[in-house]
Tab-separated table of C-alpha atoms in Angstrom:
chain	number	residue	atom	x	y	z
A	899	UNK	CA	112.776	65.860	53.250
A	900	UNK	CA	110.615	63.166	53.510
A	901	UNK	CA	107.696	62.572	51.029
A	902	UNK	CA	104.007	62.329	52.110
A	903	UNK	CA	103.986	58.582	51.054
A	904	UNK	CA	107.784	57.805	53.616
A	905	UNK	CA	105.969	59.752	56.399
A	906	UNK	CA	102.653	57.643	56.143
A	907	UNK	CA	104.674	54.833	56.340
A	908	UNK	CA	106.773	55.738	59.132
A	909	UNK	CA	103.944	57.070	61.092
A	910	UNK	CA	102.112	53.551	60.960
A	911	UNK	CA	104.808	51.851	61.676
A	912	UNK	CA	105.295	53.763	64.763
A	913	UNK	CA	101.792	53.752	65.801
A	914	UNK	CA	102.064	50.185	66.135
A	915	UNK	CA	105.407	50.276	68.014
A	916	UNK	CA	103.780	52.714	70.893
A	917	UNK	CA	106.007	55.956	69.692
A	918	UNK	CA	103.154	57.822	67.420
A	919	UNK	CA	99.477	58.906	68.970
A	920	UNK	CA	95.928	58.529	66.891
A	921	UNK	CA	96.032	61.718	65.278
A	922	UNK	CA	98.904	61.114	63.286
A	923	UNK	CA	97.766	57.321	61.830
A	924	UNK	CA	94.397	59.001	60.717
A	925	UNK	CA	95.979	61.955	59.433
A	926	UNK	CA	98.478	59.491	57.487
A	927	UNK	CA	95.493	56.834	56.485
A	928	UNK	CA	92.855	59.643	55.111
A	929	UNK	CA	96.025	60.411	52.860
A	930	UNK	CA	96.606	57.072	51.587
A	931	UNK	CA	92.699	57.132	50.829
A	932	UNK	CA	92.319	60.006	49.383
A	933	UNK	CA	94.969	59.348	47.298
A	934	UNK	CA	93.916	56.169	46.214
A	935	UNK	CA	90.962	58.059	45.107
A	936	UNK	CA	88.712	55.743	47.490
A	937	UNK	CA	87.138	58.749	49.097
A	938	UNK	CA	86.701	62.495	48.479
A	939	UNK	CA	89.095	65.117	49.062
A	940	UNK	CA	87.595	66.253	52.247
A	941	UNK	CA	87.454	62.736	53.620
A	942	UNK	CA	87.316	61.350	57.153
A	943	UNK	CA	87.419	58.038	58.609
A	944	UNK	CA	83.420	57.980	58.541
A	945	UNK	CA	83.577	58.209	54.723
A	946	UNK	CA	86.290	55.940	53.699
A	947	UNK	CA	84.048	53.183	55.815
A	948	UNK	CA	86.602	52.343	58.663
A	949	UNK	CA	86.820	52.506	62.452
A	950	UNK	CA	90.516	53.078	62.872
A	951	UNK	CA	90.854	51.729	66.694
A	952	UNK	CA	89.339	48.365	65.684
A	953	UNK	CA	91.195	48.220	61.618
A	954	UNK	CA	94.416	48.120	63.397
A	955	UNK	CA	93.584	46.445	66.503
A	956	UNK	CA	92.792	43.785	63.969
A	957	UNK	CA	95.708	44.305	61.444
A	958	UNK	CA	97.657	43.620	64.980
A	959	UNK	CA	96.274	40.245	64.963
A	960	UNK	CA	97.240	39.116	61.795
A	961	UNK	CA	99.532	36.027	62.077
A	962	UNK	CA	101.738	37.914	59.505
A	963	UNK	CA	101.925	41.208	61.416
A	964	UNK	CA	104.744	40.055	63.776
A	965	UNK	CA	107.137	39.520	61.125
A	966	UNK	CA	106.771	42.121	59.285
A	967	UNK	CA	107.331	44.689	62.026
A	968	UNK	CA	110.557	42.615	62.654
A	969	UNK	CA	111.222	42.896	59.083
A	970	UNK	CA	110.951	46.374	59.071
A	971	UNK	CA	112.248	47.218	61.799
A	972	UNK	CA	115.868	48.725	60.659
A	973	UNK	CA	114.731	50.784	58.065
A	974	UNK	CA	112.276	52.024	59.964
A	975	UNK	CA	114.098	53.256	63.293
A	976	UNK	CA	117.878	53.787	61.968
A	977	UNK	CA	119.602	56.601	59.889
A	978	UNK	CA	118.143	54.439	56.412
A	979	UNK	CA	116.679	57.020	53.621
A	980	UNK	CA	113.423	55.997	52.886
A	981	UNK	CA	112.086	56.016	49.644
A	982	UNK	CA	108.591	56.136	48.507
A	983	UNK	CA	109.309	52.557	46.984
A	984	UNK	CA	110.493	51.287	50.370
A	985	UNK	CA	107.157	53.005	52.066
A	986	UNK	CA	104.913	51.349	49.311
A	987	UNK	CA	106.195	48.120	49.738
A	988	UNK	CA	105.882	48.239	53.942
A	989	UNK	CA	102.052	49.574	53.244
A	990	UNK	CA	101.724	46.376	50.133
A	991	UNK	CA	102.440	43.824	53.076
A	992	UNK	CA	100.598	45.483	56.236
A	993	UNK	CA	97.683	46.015	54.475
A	994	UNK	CA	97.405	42.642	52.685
A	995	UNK	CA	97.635	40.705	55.734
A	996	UNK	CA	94.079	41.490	56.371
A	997	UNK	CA	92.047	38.554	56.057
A	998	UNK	CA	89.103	38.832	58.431
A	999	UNK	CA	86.414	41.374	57.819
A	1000	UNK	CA	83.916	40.685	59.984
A	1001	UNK	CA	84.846	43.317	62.985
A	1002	UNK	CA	86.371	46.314	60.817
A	1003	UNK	CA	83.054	45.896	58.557
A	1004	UNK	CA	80.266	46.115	61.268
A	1005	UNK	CA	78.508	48.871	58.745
A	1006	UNK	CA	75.762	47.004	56.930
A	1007	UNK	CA	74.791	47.613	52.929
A	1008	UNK	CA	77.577	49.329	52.110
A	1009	UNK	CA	80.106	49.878	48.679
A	1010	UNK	CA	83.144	51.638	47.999
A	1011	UNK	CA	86.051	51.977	44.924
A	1012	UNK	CA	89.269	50.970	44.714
A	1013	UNK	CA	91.683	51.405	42.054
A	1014	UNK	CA	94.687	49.664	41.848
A	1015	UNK	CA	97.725	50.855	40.051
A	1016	UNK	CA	101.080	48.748	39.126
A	1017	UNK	CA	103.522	49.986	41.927
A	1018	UNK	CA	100.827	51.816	43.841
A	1019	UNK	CA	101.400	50.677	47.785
A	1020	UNK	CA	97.712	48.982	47.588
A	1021	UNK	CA	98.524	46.643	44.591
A	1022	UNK	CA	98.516	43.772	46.854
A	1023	UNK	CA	97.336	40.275	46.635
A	1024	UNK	CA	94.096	39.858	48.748
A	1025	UNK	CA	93.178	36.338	50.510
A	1026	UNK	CA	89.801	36.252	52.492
A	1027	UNK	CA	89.307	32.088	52.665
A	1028	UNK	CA	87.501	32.841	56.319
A	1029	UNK	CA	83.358	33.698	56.820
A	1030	UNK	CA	83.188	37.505	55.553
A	1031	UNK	CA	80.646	39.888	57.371
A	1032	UNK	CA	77.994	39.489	54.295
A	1033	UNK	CA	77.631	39.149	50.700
A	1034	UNK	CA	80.009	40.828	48.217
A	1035	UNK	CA	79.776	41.869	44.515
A	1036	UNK	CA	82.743	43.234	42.972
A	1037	UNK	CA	82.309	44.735	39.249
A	1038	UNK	CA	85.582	45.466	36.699
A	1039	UNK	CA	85.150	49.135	36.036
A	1040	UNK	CA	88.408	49.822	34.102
A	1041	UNK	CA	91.104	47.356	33.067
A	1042	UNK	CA	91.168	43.882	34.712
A	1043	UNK	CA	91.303	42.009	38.023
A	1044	UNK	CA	92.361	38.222	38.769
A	1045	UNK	CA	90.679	35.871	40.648
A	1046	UNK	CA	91.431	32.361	42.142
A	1047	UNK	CA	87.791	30.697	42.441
A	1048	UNK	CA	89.177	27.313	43.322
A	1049	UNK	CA	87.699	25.880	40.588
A	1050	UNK	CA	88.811	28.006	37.542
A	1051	UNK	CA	91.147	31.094	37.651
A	1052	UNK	CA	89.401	34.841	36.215
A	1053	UNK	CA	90.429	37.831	34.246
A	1054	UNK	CA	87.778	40.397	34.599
A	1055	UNK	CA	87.095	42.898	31.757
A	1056	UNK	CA	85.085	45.974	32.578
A	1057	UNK	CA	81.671	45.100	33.432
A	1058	UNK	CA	82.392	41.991	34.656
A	1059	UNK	CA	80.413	40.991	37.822
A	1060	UNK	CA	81.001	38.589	40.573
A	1061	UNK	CA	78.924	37.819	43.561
A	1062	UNK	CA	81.049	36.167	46.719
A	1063	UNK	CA	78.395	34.181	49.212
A	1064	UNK	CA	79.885	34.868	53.240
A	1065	UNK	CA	81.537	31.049	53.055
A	1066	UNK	CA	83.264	31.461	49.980
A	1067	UNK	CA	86.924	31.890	49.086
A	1068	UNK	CA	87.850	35.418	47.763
A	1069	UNK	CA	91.358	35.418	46.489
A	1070	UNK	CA	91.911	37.968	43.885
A	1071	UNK	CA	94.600	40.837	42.704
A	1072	UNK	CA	95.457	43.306	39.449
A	1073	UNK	CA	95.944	41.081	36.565
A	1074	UNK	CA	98.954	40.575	35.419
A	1075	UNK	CA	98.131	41.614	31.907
A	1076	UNK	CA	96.567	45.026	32.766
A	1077	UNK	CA	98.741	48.190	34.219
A	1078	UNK	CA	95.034	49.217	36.480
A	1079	UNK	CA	92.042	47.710	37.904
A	1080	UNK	CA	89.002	49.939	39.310
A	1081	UNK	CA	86.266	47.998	40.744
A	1082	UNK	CA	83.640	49.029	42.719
A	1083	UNK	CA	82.575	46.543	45.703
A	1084	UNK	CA	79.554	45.940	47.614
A	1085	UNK	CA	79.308	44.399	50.976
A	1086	UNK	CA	75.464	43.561	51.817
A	1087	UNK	CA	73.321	41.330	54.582
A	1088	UNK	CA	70.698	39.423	52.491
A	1089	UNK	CA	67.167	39.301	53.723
A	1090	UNK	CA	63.885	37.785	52.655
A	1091	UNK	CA	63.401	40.644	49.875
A	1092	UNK	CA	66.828	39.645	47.871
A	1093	UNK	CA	67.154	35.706	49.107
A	1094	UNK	CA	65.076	34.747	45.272
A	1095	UNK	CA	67.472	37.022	43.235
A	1096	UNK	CA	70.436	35.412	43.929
A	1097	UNK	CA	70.725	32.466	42.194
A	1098	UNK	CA	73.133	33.497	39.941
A	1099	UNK	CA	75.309	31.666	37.472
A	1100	UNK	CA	77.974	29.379	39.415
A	1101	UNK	CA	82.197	29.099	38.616
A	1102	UNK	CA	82.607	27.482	41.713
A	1103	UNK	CA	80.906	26.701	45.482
A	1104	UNK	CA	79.450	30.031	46.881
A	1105	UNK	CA	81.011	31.740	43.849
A	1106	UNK	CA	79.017	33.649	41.015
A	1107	UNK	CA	80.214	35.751	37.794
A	1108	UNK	CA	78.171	37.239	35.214
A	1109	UNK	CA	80.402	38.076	31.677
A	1110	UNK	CA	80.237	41.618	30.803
A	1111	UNK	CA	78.434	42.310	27.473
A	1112	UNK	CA	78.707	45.902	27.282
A	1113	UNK	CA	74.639	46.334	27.377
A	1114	UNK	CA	72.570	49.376	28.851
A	1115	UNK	CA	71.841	46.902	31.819
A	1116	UNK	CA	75.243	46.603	33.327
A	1117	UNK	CA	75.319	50.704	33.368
A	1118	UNK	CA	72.446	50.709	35.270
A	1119	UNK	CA	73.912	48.166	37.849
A	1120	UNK	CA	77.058	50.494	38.084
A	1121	UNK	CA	74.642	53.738	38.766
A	1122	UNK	CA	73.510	52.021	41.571
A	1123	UNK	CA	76.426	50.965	43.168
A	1124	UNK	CA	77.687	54.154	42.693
A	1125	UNK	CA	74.519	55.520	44.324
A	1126	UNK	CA	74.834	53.137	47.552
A	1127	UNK	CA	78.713	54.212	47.638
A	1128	UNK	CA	77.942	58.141	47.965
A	1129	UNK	CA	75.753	57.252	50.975
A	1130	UNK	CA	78.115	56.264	52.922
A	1131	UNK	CA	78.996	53.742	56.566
A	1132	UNK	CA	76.334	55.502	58.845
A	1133	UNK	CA	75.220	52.187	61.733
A	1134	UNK	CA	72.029	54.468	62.250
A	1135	UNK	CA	69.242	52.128	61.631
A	1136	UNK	CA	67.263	54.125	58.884
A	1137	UNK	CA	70.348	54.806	57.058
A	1138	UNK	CA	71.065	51.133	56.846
A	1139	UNK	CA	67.437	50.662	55.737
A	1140	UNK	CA	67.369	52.791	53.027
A	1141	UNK	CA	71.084	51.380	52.197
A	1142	UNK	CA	69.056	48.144	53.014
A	1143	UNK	CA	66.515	49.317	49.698
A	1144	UNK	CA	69.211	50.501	47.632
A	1145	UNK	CA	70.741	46.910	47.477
A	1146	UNK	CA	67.651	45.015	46.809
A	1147	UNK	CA	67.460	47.980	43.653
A	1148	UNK	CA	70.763	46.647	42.556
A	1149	UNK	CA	69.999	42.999	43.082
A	1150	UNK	CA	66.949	43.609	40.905
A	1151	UNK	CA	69.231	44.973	38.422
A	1152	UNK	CA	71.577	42.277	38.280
A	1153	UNK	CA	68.393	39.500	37.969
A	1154	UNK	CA	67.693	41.712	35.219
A	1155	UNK	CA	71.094	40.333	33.356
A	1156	UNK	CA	71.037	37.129	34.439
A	1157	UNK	CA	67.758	37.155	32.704
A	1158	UNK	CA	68.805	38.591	29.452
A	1159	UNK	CA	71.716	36.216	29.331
A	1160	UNK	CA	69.465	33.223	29.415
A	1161	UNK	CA	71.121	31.508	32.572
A	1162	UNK	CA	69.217	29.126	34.135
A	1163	UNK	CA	67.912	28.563	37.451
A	1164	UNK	CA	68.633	26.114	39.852
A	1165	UNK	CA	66.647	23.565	40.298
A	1166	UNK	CA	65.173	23.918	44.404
A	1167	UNK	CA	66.128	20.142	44.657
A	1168	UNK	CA	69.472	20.818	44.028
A	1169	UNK	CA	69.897	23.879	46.102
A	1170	UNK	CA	68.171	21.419	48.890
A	1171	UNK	CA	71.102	19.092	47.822
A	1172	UNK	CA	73.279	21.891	48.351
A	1173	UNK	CA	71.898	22.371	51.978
A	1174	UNK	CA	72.443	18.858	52.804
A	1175	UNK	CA	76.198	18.809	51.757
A	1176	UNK	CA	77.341	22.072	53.546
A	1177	UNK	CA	74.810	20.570	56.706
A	1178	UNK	CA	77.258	17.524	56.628
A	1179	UNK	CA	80.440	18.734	55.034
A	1180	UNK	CA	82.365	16.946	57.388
A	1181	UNK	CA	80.310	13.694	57.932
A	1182	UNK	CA	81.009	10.727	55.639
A	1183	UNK	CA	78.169	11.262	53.243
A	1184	UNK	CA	77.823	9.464	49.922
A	1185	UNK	CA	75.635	10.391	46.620
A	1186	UNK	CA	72.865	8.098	47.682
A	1187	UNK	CA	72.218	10.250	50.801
A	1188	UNK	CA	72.244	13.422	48.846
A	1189	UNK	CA	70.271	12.109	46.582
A	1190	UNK	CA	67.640	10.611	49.372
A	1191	UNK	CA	67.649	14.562	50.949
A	1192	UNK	CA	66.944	15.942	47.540
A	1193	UNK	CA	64.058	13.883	46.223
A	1194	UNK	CA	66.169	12.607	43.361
A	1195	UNK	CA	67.295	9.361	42.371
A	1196	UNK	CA	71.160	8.669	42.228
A	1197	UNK	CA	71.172	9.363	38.033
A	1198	UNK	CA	69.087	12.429	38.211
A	1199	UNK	CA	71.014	13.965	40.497
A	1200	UNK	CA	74.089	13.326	39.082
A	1201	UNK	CA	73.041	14.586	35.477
A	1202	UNK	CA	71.062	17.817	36.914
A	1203	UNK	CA	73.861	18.475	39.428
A	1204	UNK	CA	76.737	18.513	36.955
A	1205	UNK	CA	74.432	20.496	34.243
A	1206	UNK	CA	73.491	23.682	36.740
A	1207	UNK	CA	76.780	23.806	39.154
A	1208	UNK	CA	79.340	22.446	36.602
A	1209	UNK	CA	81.160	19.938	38.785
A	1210	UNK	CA	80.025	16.480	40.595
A	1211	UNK	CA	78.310	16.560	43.916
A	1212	UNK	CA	81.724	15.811	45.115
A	1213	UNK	CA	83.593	17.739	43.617
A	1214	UNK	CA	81.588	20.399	45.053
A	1215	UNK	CA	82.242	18.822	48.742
A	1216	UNK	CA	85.846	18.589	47.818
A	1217	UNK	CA	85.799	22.528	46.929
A	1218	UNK	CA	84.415	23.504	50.106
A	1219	UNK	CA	86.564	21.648	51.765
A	1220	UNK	CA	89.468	23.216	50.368
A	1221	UNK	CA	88.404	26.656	51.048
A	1222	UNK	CA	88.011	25.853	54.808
A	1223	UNK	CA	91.430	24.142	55.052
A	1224	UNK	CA	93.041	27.385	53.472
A	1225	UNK	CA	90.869	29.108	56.073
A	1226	UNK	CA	93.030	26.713	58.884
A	1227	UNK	CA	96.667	26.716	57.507
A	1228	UNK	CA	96.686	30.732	57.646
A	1229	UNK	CA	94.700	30.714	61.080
A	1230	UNK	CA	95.358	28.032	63.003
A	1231	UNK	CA	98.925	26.625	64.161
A	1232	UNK	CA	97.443	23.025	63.609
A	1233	UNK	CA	99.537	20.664	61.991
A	1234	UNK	CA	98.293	19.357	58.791
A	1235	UNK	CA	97.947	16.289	59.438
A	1236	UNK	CA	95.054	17.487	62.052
A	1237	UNK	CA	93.507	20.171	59.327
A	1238	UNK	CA	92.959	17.342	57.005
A	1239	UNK	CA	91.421	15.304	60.008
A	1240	UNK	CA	88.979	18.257	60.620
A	1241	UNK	CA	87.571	18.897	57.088
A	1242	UNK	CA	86.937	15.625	57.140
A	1243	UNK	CA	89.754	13.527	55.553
A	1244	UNK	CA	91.409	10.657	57.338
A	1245	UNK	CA	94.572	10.290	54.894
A	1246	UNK	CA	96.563	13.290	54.698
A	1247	UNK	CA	98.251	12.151	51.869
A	1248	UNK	CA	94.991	12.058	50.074
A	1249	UNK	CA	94.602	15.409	51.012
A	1250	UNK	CA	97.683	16.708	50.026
A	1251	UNK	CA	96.781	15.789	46.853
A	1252	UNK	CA	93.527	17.168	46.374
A	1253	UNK	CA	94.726	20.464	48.042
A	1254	UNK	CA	97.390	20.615	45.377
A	1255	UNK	CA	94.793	19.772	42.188
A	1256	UNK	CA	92.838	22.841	43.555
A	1257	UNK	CA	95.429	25.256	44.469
A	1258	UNK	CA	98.105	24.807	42.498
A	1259	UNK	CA	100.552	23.749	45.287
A	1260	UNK	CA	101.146	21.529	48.706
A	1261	UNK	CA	99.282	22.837	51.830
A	1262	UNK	CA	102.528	23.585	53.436
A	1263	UNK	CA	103.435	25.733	50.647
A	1264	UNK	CA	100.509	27.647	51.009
A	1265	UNK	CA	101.029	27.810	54.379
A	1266	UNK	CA	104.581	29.682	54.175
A	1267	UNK	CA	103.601	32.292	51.007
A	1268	UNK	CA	100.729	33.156	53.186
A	1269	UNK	CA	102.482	33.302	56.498
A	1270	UNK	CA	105.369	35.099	54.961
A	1271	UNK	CA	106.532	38.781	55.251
């Protein structure tokens, strides 16, 4: 007899092939999220955050999906004995392929948990390099995550905190090193009451982490995520204003830490310097225009630059431009020759190599491990 885990499986997998109705992919998905303890036990698809139609309407348009449902496609419709291992796996690689948010998260000022056991079917390897629907904030609330910021790679500890602008590249997993990782995560629309509180520390473009210290001020950031979380995905407009207060709560809390760590802020000519390089990202700028747009002379903004955002102005460029040509090679069936042309470089060789100092590997490479089954 089949376990609950094989028939969730199965019952996905032949939702998408046109032989299983609604009823039985929510029935199968509220068990996968209650039992990832994402949601209460009485759960529904308005709790755990998700319209279903749209989730795998988009799943469907993944430019992985094909080939896994050709990959699958034996042990899912012969006489093969599924085991829960075999089921965990299929769920590991539909559910990864994911990588656009912003129609399955139309709910605004929301959070929600996630834990992440070794072996459990959602220990998967999540890659969001495209424009998410908002800000997020993930915090490490037991053992440890890993995160590719481009710039430098992350092991989380428990109370960890990092804040993800809508541009930036969010690559992260369990850590190697730890059997779990819970984190909570926040997804949030930012509005003149928050804009001033988040200028936050910076590990790399549009990416911010605050170290955990274990203080009385990082519990009272998790009480209020946990706070948003319980009120759940309503669209109805006062929810999502009072979900709306609740976040500008918790960005007062994190300010709060950044504050007791003694971080400091950034400079407003270098955030206008900022401004000016994503306003021309792919237009052949050069440090004496930056500098010109920010009120700064060449030196000054060199110095202040590299002291507040921990790289050179073009270095910074550079990073953004990575994340958008990741954002291409998974998306787009351009040849990469043509990607380099449109973040703006003109030798592809060039690019090659700076893709490769960033990522760890050639853009085709990247290419194929995310285009894989």
């Amino acid at each position: 007899m089949e376990t609950q885990l094989v028939e969730a499986a199965r019952n996905i997998y032949r939702y998408f092939n046109g032989q299983a109705d609604m009823t039985l992919v929510k029935k199968s998905l509220g068990y996968l999220f209650q039992e990832d303890d994402s949601v209460s036990s009485n759960a529904d698809e308005k709790e755990w955050g998700i319209d279903v139609d749209v989730f795998l309407s988009e799943l469907q348009k993944q430019p992985r999906f094909s080939a896994i449902m050709e990959g699958w496609h034996d042990p899912m419709t012969g006489s093969y004995d599924l085991k829960d291992k075999d089921a965990t796996e299929f769920l590991r690689q539909v559910f990864s392929i994911l990588e656009d948010d912003k129609l399955i998260f139309t709910h605004k000022n929301v959070a929600a948990h996630e834990h992440r056991y070794k072996g459990s079917w959602n220990d998967f390897h999540t890659c969001r390099p495209q424009t998410k629907s908002g800000w997020t904030l993930h915090i490490t609330r037991k053992g440890s995550g890993h995160y590719n910021c481009v710039r430098v790679s992350l092991d989380t500890q428990p109370g960890d905190i990092l804040l993800f602008s809508p541009s930036a590249y969010l690559e992260c997993k369990r850590s190697d090193s730890s059997e779990e990782w819970f984190y909570s995560w926040v997804l949030f629309q930012v509005d003149n009451r928050i804009i001033d509180l988040l200028d936050w520390p910076e590990v790399a473009s549009g990416i911010y982490y605050i170290k955990a210290k274990q203080e009385q001020r990082e519990e009272n950031v998790v009480k209020v995520v946990d706070r948003l979380a319980r009120l759940g995905w309503s669209n109805e407009l006062n929810e999502v204003r009072i979900r709306a207060t609740i976040v500008e709560h918790l960005m007062v809390r994190c300010n709060q830490l950044v504050e007791s760590r003694g971080y400091h802020r950034k400079d407003p000519r270098i955030q206008t310097a900022i401004n000016f390089i994503e306003d021309n990202l792919f237009t052949a700028i050069n440090i004496n225009k930056v500098a010109d747009a920010a009120c700064l002379s060449v030196s000054g903004l060199t110095q202040l630059f590299k002291k507040q955002c921990g790289v050179s102005v073009m270095q910074w460029r550079e990073e953004k431009r990575m994340t958008l040509a990741c954002n291409h090679l998974i998306h787009s069936h351009k040849r990469i020759v043509q990607i380099a042309e449109d973040v703006g470089y003109v030798n592809q060789m060039y690019f090659a190599r700076c893709f490769r100092r960033h990522m760890k590997m050639s853009p085709s490479d990247y290419r194929k491990k995310y285009l894989a089954g």
